[in-house]
Amino acid sequence: MSQSRETERESEAATEVPHDRHRAGEPVVSLDGVARRYGEEAVFEDVSIDARPGETLAIIGPSGAGKSTLLRMFGLFEPPDEGRVRVDDIDVWTVGERERLAARRRVGTVFQEANLFDASVQRNVAYGLHVRRRWPERLRESLRRFVRTDPPEAVRDALSTVGLADAATRDADSLSGGEAQRVAFARALAYDPDVLLLDEPTSDLDPRNTAVLENAVETARDSGMAVVMATHDMHQAERVADRVAVLLDGGLVEVGPAERLFENPDDPRTRKFVDGDLVY
Amino acid sequence: MTPTVAALVEATLALATVDSGSAADVVASAAPLLVEFPFQRNYITSIVRVSLYVSLTAVALATLASVPVALLVGFVDFPGKRLVVAVINTGMGFPSVVVGLLVLVLVSNQGPLGPLDLVFTKEAMIMSQFVLAWPVITGVSLAAVTSVEDGVRDAARAMGGTRVDVALVTVKEARYGIVTGVLAGVGRAISEVGSVFIVGGNIASADGTSITRTLTTAIQLEARQGRFETAMVLGAILLVLVLGVNAIVLRLGDQRGGR
């Protein structure tokens, strides 16, 4: 099979996942005037932006602008030095650990590196489902694995989305870099999060694997997920994003629809950055 | 079949069918053997049993106490953390006779555990081997858990894992290193002589079975009394056990390296 045919097959597989999602149009995660400082130096300040269901938001900016840090705030990994992070109407850094965990479980994250566990693909993808079970149920599931090896439906669906339906029983160590990243993507999809965060997910991938993941992003967005992607690849942002936020000079200089922002940005710094004239 | 091999087979069959009291006579009559067996069969088996019981129990308990400490020291900042690391590192090379002495003071009549009457018991030996094995297992486990990439723990957290879930993932990822630490602890415990001699007393009962006599203390006793054949047999058994443990460690290392 030629490479393009294979990509096409995998892309077709990406559209097979059924979703039955009912969400309000309100933002799921909102950052409200957040800031991050290292000592006296501010990485960014007064950043307000939200993740909306059924929309892909791309955060673009040069290296060191704080894109990954902003994404970590979306993922409730770390609190801001200033400002608030809200999931629905809950200010997550003012509530208890239990409530914050419940909020975090509505978010899926794909990192720049796959960070797979030393286990089978199936175990990796099922992990999010596994930790959501109560302990007796986990134990029963672990015992069941001795007699039944077929993956749960959610795992099969997630793997189909990234074109790796046949890889469930493979060892994570046997995967190529591209396959590993696709499994990492499936792992974030398997528990059907409301928000999907992607931190430069294709920066180390070849065009074929990049195409598969971009199709999967589209599928996730179409299913109603709020997708937030940090990328320095402006072509990719143009291809997949509905809305783009430009993080420059310690803050958001512009947020707007992708088409408008790339063709006719309001801020001259955005124009320079998009045209590649802004050197850092 | 050569006469020597035939004699060995005959001796083995005889050992399997006669009582232990006459076994030594049967073996002694089966000449020419390379090593004579001037001991009762129960003597050897009971020593091996005591050695394994004491060492494996001590290592099992030390493992249960080591892994949580390794996780705590590896990933939680607290006052005195450097001191704990220094204690672990020092403990890895702690002289076993000093450990034996400290445990003896602890369990002696005047010590805080005196009422428990533990002097010259297997339990006291387990305590001393626990003290010897714990720093080894903790030190190796600490190195193993801290070598797990932050990204893997982040991934577990990102997928909704609680602190316990993240800790379990870390232990699972570091499992080869932790098992290596456990096996190193077994090696340290089973080949140790000073502390078990002090707290166990190297006691055998009148019928020749071991009460607190281990392979190492028995070797020392047999060699001192000039029964070199017995000491050699005990030494060979100890060597096989330690080599077996090291073979497992090497095998695990190969598996880890090949992944």
XYZ file of C-alpha atoms in Angstrom:
539
model
C 0.000 0.000 0.000
C 1.380 3.409 -0.871
C 1.982 5.929 1.853
C -0.786 8.231 0.654
C -3.288 5.346 0.511
C -2.342 4.334 4.016
C -2.744 7.889 5.262
C -6.112 8.041 3.556
C -7.206 4.806 5.232
C -6.084 6.106 8.614
C -7.866 9.391 7.986
C -11.051 7.516 7.154
C -10.660 5.587 10.360
C -10.455 8.915 12.169
C -14.062 9.699 11.283
C -15.485 6.437 12.569
C -15.708 7.336 16.239
C -19.288 7.879 17.346
C -19.877 10.718 19.788
C -22.982 11.629 21.635
C -22.124 14.893 23.248
C -24.473 17.487 24.659
C -22.729 20.622 25.722
C -23.693 24.217 26.287
C -21.871 26.790 24.168
C -20.296 28.402 27.226
C -16.508 28.224 27.756
C -15.383 25.133 29.627
C -12.081 26.474 30.968
C -11.445 30.194 31.325
C -8.213 31.941 32.236
C -9.000 35.318 33.715
C -6.131 37.821 33.965
C -3.531 35.152 34.704
C 0.182 35.837 35.115
C 3.297 33.711 35.528
C 6.502 35.086 36.985
C 9.880 33.571 37.595
C 11.330 35.738 40.332
C 10.937 39.346 39.297
C 10.618 38.521 35.631
C 7.152 38.042 34.168
C 6.750 35.419 31.468
C 3.299 36.799 30.719
C 0.771 38.979 32.503
C -2.925 39.730 32.398
C -3.815 36.954 29.990
C -7.522 36.264 29.584
C -8.655 33.538 27.228
C -11.034 30.577 27.233
C -11.556 27.164 25.707
C -14.933 26.777 24.010
C -16.703 23.566 23.082
C -16.586 22.593 19.414
C -13.745 24.995 18.681
C -10.003 24.656 18.137
C -7.975 27.460 19.664
C -4.328 27.726 18.614
C -1.886 29.587 20.830
C 1.015 30.734 18.715
C 4.155 32.565 19.681
C 7.914 32.236 19.659
C 9.824 29.800 21.852
C 9.924 30.962 25.460
C 6.788 33.072 25.176
C 5.019 30.867 27.722
C 2.735 28.797 25.475
C 3.366 25.565 27.371
C 2.990 27.347 30.720
C -0.344 28.762 29.592
C -1.397 25.280 28.521
C -0.411 23.899 31.916
C -2.716 26.475 33.481
C -5.528 25.300 31.203
C -4.762 21.751 32.346
C -4.847 22.762 36.042
C -1.295 21.555 36.484
C -0.135 24.712 38.173
C -1.857 27.779 39.624
C -1.257 31.222 38.159
C 0.721 33.781 40.147
C -2.163 36.167 39.538
C -5.669 35.829 38.148
C -8.144 32.988 38.183
C -8.691 29.723 36.375
C -12.301 28.680 36.116
C -13.850 25.438 34.967
C -17.465 26.260 34.256
C -18.086 28.637 37.154
C -15.712 27.059 39.645
C -12.545 28.950 40.551
C -10.465 25.774 40.676
C -7.561 27.073 42.757
C -9.863 28.180 45.580
C -11.642 24.845 45.992
C -10.412 21.615 47.590
C -8.194 18.977 45.996
C -11.142 16.664 45.391
C -13.124 19.238 43.424
C -10.003 20.239 41.481
C -9.382 16.610 40.588
C -12.944 16.339 39.284
C -12.296 19.439 37.163
C -8.952 18.132 35.933
C -10.614 14.907 34.866
C -12.567 16.895 32.302
C -9.312 17.776 30.554
C -7.138 15.608 28.326
C -3.552 16.577 27.531
C -1.146 15.512 24.805
C 2.416 16.614 25.464
C 5.221 17.345 23.028
C 6.655 13.936 23.909
C 4.486 10.843 24.034
C 5.456 9.926 27.628
C 3.920 6.467 27.296
C 4.014 4.039 30.181
C 6.168 0.931 29.959
C 3.143 -1.247 29.161
C 0.986 -2.339 26.249
C -0.751 0.190 24.020
C -4.081 -0.982 25.393
C -2.999 -0.412 29.002
C -1.733 3.048 28.095
C -4.947 4.080 26.393
C -7.142 2.561 29.101
C -5.305 4.359 31.929
C -7.636 7.380 32.039
C -10.639 5.055 32.320
C -8.827 2.920 34.896
C -8.136 5.766 37.332
C -11.759 6.871 37.186
C -12.931 3.556 38.586
C -13.331 2.791 42.256
C -10.742 0.450 43.766
C -12.910 -2.709 43.912
C -13.841 -2.149 40.279
C -10.178 -1.670 39.357
C -9.337 -4.938 41.043
C -12.122 -6.759 39.202
C -10.913 -5.225 35.921
C -7.349 -6.330 36.640
C -8.535 -9.887 37.296
C -10.698 -9.824 34.182
C -7.639 -9.010 32.077
C -6.288 -12.486 32.804
C -9.167 -14.121 30.972
C -10.190 -11.422 28.515
C -7.627 -9.579 26.433
C -9.837 -7.624 24.022
C -9.726 -3.875 24.708
C -12.747 -1.953 26.006
C -14.859 -0.218 23.390
C -13.646 3.278 24.358
C -10.035 2.143 23.868
C -10.825 0.606 20.479
C -12.599 3.781 19.384
C -9.775 6.041 20.517
C -7.196 3.899 18.727
C -9.342 3.909 15.581
C -9.396 7.694 15.697
C -5.618 7.768 15.314
C -5.517 4.863 12.852
C -3.978 2.351 15.244
C -6.910 0.019 15.790
C -4.682 -3.040 15.353
C -1.984 -1.910 17.773
C -3.809 -2.578 21.072
C -1.712 -5.547 22.125
C 1.636 -4.115 21.058
C 4.197 -3.076 23.626
C 4.558 0.718 23.842
C 8.324 0.324 23.449
C 7.860 -1.232 20.030
C 6.159 1.837 18.549
C 7.823 4.367 16.291
C 7.930 7.997 17.452
C 4.941 8.881 15.296
C 2.921 5.885 16.452
C 3.777 6.630 20.073
C 2.487 10.175 19.730
C -0.693 8.898 18.121
C -1.173 6.507 21.054
C -0.639 9.453 23.413
C -3.394 11.247 21.531
C -5.696 8.219 21.759
C -4.928 8.006 25.468
C -6.235 11.549 25.967
C -9.349 10.854 23.879
C -10.315 7.539 25.461
C -12.023 9.015 28.510
C -13.897 11.554 26.390
C -12.698 14.806 27.995
C -14.501 18.116 27.538
C -11.225 19.898 26.812
C -8.282 18.566 24.807
C -4.922 20.296 25.278
C -2.145 19.759 22.746
C 1.362 21.025 23.432
C 3.269 21.082 20.131
C 1.975 17.563 19.480
C 3.418 17.207 15.981
C 6.737 19.031 16.352
C 8.737 15.791 16.048
C 6.497 14.019 13.555
C 6.743 13.330 9.842
C 4.057 14.734 7.491
C 2.090 11.471 7.435
C 1.761 11.208 11.210
C 1.108 14.955 11.391
C -1.780 14.551 8.933
C -3.273 11.705 10.963
C -3.135 13.759 14.165
C -4.548 16.876 12.531
C -7.472 14.793 11.279
C -7.937 13.430 14.782
C -7.964 17.001 16.141
C -10.692 17.848 13.688
C -12.683 14.778 14.744
C -12.337 15.752 18.406
C -13.409 19.316 17.690
C -16.396 18.138 15.624
C -17.480 15.881 18.461
C -17.851 18.957 20.650
C -14.556 19.005 22.527
C -12.850 22.298 23.232
C -9.400 21.911 21.682
C -6.487 24.143 22.697
C -3.221 23.700 20.824
C 0.096 25.416 21.508
C 2.204 25.504 18.372
C 4.959 27.490 16.743
C 3.944 26.097 13.352
C 1.796 28.845 11.873
C 0.841 26.747 8.873
C -0.555 24.138 11.209
C -2.429 26.796 13.186
C -3.897 28.051 9.921
C -4.923 24.512 8.921
C -6.573 23.341 12.156
C -7.539 26.378 14.254
C -10.845 28.172 14.358
C -9.459 30.865 16.638
C -5.871 31.964 17.176
C -4.248 33.683 20.140
C -0.852 35.329 19.671
C 1.363 35.255 22.765
C 4.130 37.828 22.390
C 6.074 40.261 24.535
C 4.676 38.959 27.834
C 1.028 38.959 26.897
C -1.673 38.175 24.380
C -1.327 40.752 21.625
C -4.233 39.494 19.568
C -6.991 36.895 19.610
C -9.277 36.328 16.676
C -10.667 34.006 14.017
C -7.855 32.158 12.259
C -8.700 33.281 8.763
C -8.907 36.951 9.666
C -5.845 36.904 11.914
C -3.570 35.351 9.329
C -4.819 37.495 6.457
C -5.487 40.789 8.153
C -4.171 41.003 11.721
C -5.010 44.030 13.857
C -1.699 44.227 15.649
C 1.440 45.067 13.643
C 3.463 42.652 15.835
C 1.151 39.824 14.786
C 1.707 40.766 11.168
C 5.460 40.708 11.637
C 5.343 37.412 13.540
C 3.066 35.755 11.002
C 5.266 36.973 8.155
C 8.370 35.722 9.937
C 9.849 39.214 10.223
C 9.806 39.315 13.998
C 13.123 37.961 15.153
C 13.583 36.835 18.786
C 28.856 -45.493 35.151
C 32.110 -44.780 36.972
C 32.555 -46.155 40.477
C 32.528 -42.634 41.978
C 29.243 -41.703 40.325
C 27.750 -45.026 41.242
C 28.735 -44.492 44.839
C 27.155 -41.053 44.817
C 23.898 -42.357 43.375
C 23.852 -45.141 45.922
C 24.446 -42.658 48.719
C 21.677 -40.388 47.480
C 19.193 -43.248 47.288
C 20.199 -44.342 50.733
C 19.719 -40.820 52.078
C 16.226 -40.748 50.680
C 15.184 -43.957 52.371
C 16.873 -44.094 55.749
C 16.362 -41.909 58.774
C 18.650 -38.976 59.310
C 20.528 -40.591 62.167
C 22.000 -43.308 59.974
C 22.392 -41.145 56.874
C 25.833 -39.945 57.801
C 27.008 -43.546 58.238
C 25.625 -44.532 54.862
C 27.271 -41.565 53.186
C 30.529 -42.126 54.995
C 30.592 -45.741 53.747
C 30.043 -44.697 50.153
C 33.693 -44.240 49.245
C 35.440 -42.841 47.371
C 33.686 -39.478 47.699
C 35.273 -36.095 47.182
C 33.661 -34.713 50.307
C 32.648 -36.609 53.372
C 29.384 -35.746 55.070
C 30.015 -35.900 58.804
C 26.660 -34.330 59.672
C 23.019 -35.176 59.860
C 20.832 -34.282 56.923
C 18.478 -32.212 59.110
C 21.379 -30.075 60.177
C 21.939 -28.677 56.701
C 18.282 -28.322 55.715
C 17.362 -26.631 58.981
C 20.220 -24.139 58.570
C 19.122 -23.317 55.027
C 15.536 -22.997 56.225
C 16.480 -20.607 59.056
C 18.716 -18.564 56.745
C 16.020 -18.170 54.117
C 13.265 -17.508 56.648
C 15.230 -14.804 58.443
C 16.637 -13.118 55.338
C 13.496 -13.223 53.203
C 11.251 -12.025 56.039
C 13.648 -9.178 56.821
C 13.877 -8.203 53.137
C 10.099 -8.391 52.649
C 9.537 -6.075 55.618
C 12.383 -3.791 54.522
C 10.869 -3.561 51.030
C 7.490 -2.534 52.438
C 9.234 0.200 54.427
C 11.652 1.214 51.657
C 9.431 1.953 48.657
C 7.196 4.553 50.378
C 10.293 6.252 51.821
C 11.956 6.277 48.382
C 8.836 7.881 46.871
C 8.603 10.403 49.700
C 12.268 11.380 49.524
C 12.206 11.346 45.733
C 9.232 13.595 45.149
C 8.327 15.511 48.305
C 10.311 18.394 49.728
C 10.449 18.457 53.524
C 12.823 19.778 56.171
C 15.648 17.352 56.888
C 15.426 15.637 53.500
C 19.182 15.865 52.946
C 19.741 14.285 56.345
C 17.457 11.375 55.422
C 19.395 10.880 52.168
C 22.659 10.980 54.120
C 21.311 8.366 56.581
C 20.265 6.105 53.696
C 23.657 6.413 51.992
C 25.539 5.848 55.238
C 23.326 2.898 56.085
C 24.276 1.163 52.840
C 27.772 0.704 54.195
C 26.940 0.355 57.869
C 29.116 -2.277 59.644
C 26.940 -5.276 60.398
C 28.504 -5.964 63.813
C 27.567 -2.473 64.934
C 24.003 -3.084 63.758
C 24.005 -6.357 65.679
C 25.267 -4.605 68.775
C 22.596 -1.894 68.559
C 19.817 -4.440 68.056
C 21.169 -6.520 70.952
C 21.077 -3.447 73.204
C 17.529 -2.804 72.009
C 16.255 -6.319 72.753
C 18.341 -7.064 75.854
C 16.696 -7.144 79.277
C 17.718 -3.545 79.944
C 16.664 -2.348 76.474
C 13.302 -0.849 75.461
C 12.245 -4.148 73.833
C 13.493 -6.244 76.755
C 10.014 -7.354 77.918
C 9.466 -9.020 74.545
C 12.253 -11.499 75.356
C 13.761 -11.451 71.879
C 17.433 -12.126 72.649
C 18.798 -15.062 70.620
C 15.620 -15.460 68.588
C 14.915 -15.428 64.868
C 12.845 -12.277 65.393
C 15.900 -10.415 66.690
C 17.872 -11.650 63.683
C 15.111 -10.414 61.391
C 15.348 -7.014 63.100
C 19.083 -6.769 62.537
C 18.843 -7.898 58.910
C 15.996 -5.434 58.386
C 18.297 -2.633 59.538
C 21.002 -3.845 57.154
C 18.750 -4.416 54.128
C 16.563 -1.322 54.432
C 19.169 1.289 53.392
C 20.280 -0.852 50.447
C 16.744 -1.330 49.129
C 15.790 2.287 49.852
C 18.939 3.683 48.205
C 18.567 1.651 45.013
C 14.788 2.260 44.915
C 15.335 5.985 45.386
C 17.681 6.055 42.402
C 15.132 4.038 40.398
C 12.071 6.175 41.172
C 13.875 9.468 40.623
C 15.033 8.236 37.222
C 11.403 7.916 36.066
C 10.831 10.799 33.684
C 8.744 13.719 34.898
C 6.739 13.464 31.681
C 5.465 10.006 32.594
C 4.238 11.225 35.972
C 2.748 14.308 34.307
C 0.898 12.025 31.889
C -0.589 10.023 34.757
C -1.698 13.229 36.419
C -3.015 14.676 33.168
C -5.256 11.657 32.700
C -6.867 12.237 36.061
C -4.621 10.190 38.324
C -4.643 10.983 42.022
C -1.396 11.263 44.002
C -1.682 7.575 44.822
C -2.184 6.734 41.134
C 0.873 8.788 40.168
C 2.909 7.046 42.875
C 1.763 3.637 41.619
C 2.710 4.543 38.051
C 6.126 5.665 39.295
C 6.669 2.390 41.156
C 5.568 0.415 38.118
C 7.906 2.328 35.827
C 10.764 1.863 38.293
C 9.945 -1.796 38.964
C 13.178 -3.216 37.519
C 15.278 -0.876 39.632
C 13.229 -1.599 42.744
C 13.495 -5.370 42.233
C 17.245 -4.937 41.756
C 17.311 -3.122 45.102
C 15.315 -5.911 46.744
C 17.686 -8.556 45.387
C 20.672 -6.522 46.523
C 19.008 -6.466 49.943
C 18.639 -10.259 49.846
C 22.330 -10.550 48.979
C 23.300 -8.237 51.820
C 21.079 -10.041 54.331
C 21.818 -13.653 53.499
C 25.588 -13.266 53.312
C 25.842 -11.267 56.519
C 27.455 -12.856 59.574
C 28.308 -10.295 62.262
C 24.916 -9.060 63.401
C 23.057 -12.396 63.256
C 25.831 -13.955 65.287
C 25.501 -11.278 67.976
C 21.695 -11.191 68.217
C 20.958 -14.809 67.233
C 23.684 -16.591 69.140
C 24.260 -19.278 66.481
C 22.153 -21.808 68.393
C 21.338 -25.369 67.318
C 19.195 -27.784 69.319
C 20.440 -31.009 70.881
C 19.090 -33.067 67.969
C 21.239 -31.086 65.561
C 18.632 -28.831 63.984
C 19.184 -25.114 63.711
C 17.321 -22.687 65.921
C 19.175 -19.471 65.140
C 22.083 -20.881 63.160
C 22.356 -19.517 59.640
C 24.571 -20.512 56.744
C 27.132 -17.825 57.551
C 27.332 -18.425 61.293
C 27.423 -22.198 60.734
C 30.315 -21.848 58.268
C 32.221 -19.825 60.826
C 31.582 -22.437 63.531
C 32.391 -25.478 61.375
C 35.596 -23.915 60.078
C 36.709 -23.012 63.589
C 36.105 -26.579 64.747
C 38.072 -27.978 61.834
C 35.093 -29.535 60.018
C 36.112 -28.079 56.722
C 34.031 -30.450 54.592
C 30.832 -29.317 56.271
C 31.908 -25.699 56.051
C 32.628 -26.193 52.338
C 29.191 -27.686 51.677
C 27.503 -24.846 53.561
C 29.678 -22.353 51.696
C 28.718 -23.917 48.362
C 25.018 -23.632 49.227
C 25.460 -19.981 50.241
C 27.425 -19.290 47.079
C 24.701 -20.855 44.921
C 22.046 -18.732 46.653
C 24.038 -15.494 46.239
C 24.958 -16.343 42.647
C 21.316 -17.100 41.935
C 20.293 -13.708 43.296
C 22.984 -11.976 41.240
C 21.961 -13.887 38.132
C 18.424 -12.573 38.553
C 19.777 -9.019 39.003
C 21.872 -9.343 35.833
C 18.942 -10.804 33.917
C 16.727 -7.923 34.994
C 19.433 -5.467 33.992
C 19.626 -7.079 30.554
C 15.875 -6.919 30.158
C 15.816 -3.279 31.178
C 18.706 -2.421 28.870
C 17.078 -4.214 25.981
C 13.799 -2.372 26.249
